[in-house]
Amino acid sequence: MSKSTAILIFTQEASKEAARKMLTPSKNQGVNRLVFDKLNHFVERTASAAASKAENLQVFHSNQLIKPNNNSFGKQLSAAIQEVFERGFEKVICIGNDCPALDENRILAAAEKLQVADAVVGPDNRGGAYLIGISSKDFNAEVFENLAWQSEKMLESFIEQYTNEAVLMLETLSDIHTFQELQTYTTSRHFIAFLIRLVEQITARIQSFCCLFVENYSIRSLSLRAPPFV
């Protein structure tokens, strides 16, 4: 394996992701952000585990490379990849936080395949990708940022732009965009079960607090009423 391969964890601010994907049944943004924080920690541990098994892999997080801004998803991702290449790396493997099935062994397999291909892609089940690996010689920032990101046409647009390159396809894995998908996820069950318990416990506490607040407010309202006029 080349000594110039980087794993890039690309995630947006938890508030932005929480606004786009609802992973809680109560639609509580605070709880939703907490779930994304846990997903971020999970993918960071996974990437670090992969890097620890191979001397030639280094992990970067997008928030280390680019400052939060209002640019499009594609523009931010492209800028983060460009920054990695400018640091001397020849190959980059990009992963997100919404595919817990992507474990360290799959990341290592993608890194190995990227040594003999121009690009590797891990398709998800909705027309996007949970992993993209690309070489610096085949990277065009303008083309890359204008792919159909965050849509069911993303994978198709990538393949259309890289028809002249050797692209290896990985196995299809499911990602998570809703609480229902979280509940039915069939891999990484220990972590998923933890997330579901966390969501349910916090949601129950919020509901209990709201009920207690309403009850106390009602009691106070009754106690503050004036005595009946005689």
C-alpha angles and dihedrals in degrees: 000000000000118000090229104070121119132191109218116199104202117194133150126223111299090238091057093047091045090054092052101040125037111207097167129074094223095056088230108159094205093056090042092056089050090055091052090049089055091048089051092052090047095054091044090055091047093051092046090050090053092048091050090058094053126047092209101059126091126187125223130179119214092233087062091057108036133030119239110270142156096256119126121275091252094049093050093047092047091050092051092050091047090052091054091050091049088057089064103265118139099198134034130194111200120202135170135205104254101079111070089173088073101096131177094267092056090049090051091049090052090050091052093049091049089063090067100032137057091230141000125205131193107202122210125211097262104055098275134093135252092196135025124183120188140169123235092238091060098041119109110178096203094048092044096050091051097056116118094270121186092015138098088253095061098099092043092051091049093052091047092054095045100043092124093054130077103255120185118203120217126205118293114255132185122246130200126246103147140037089247090058089048090055094050098042109131102197133063086024095170092058094039091050088051091052093048092049090048092051093046094047095049092044090051091050092050091049091048091050091049092050091048091048092051091047093049091045091052092050092049091048091053093047092052095055116113118252116264114276114247 
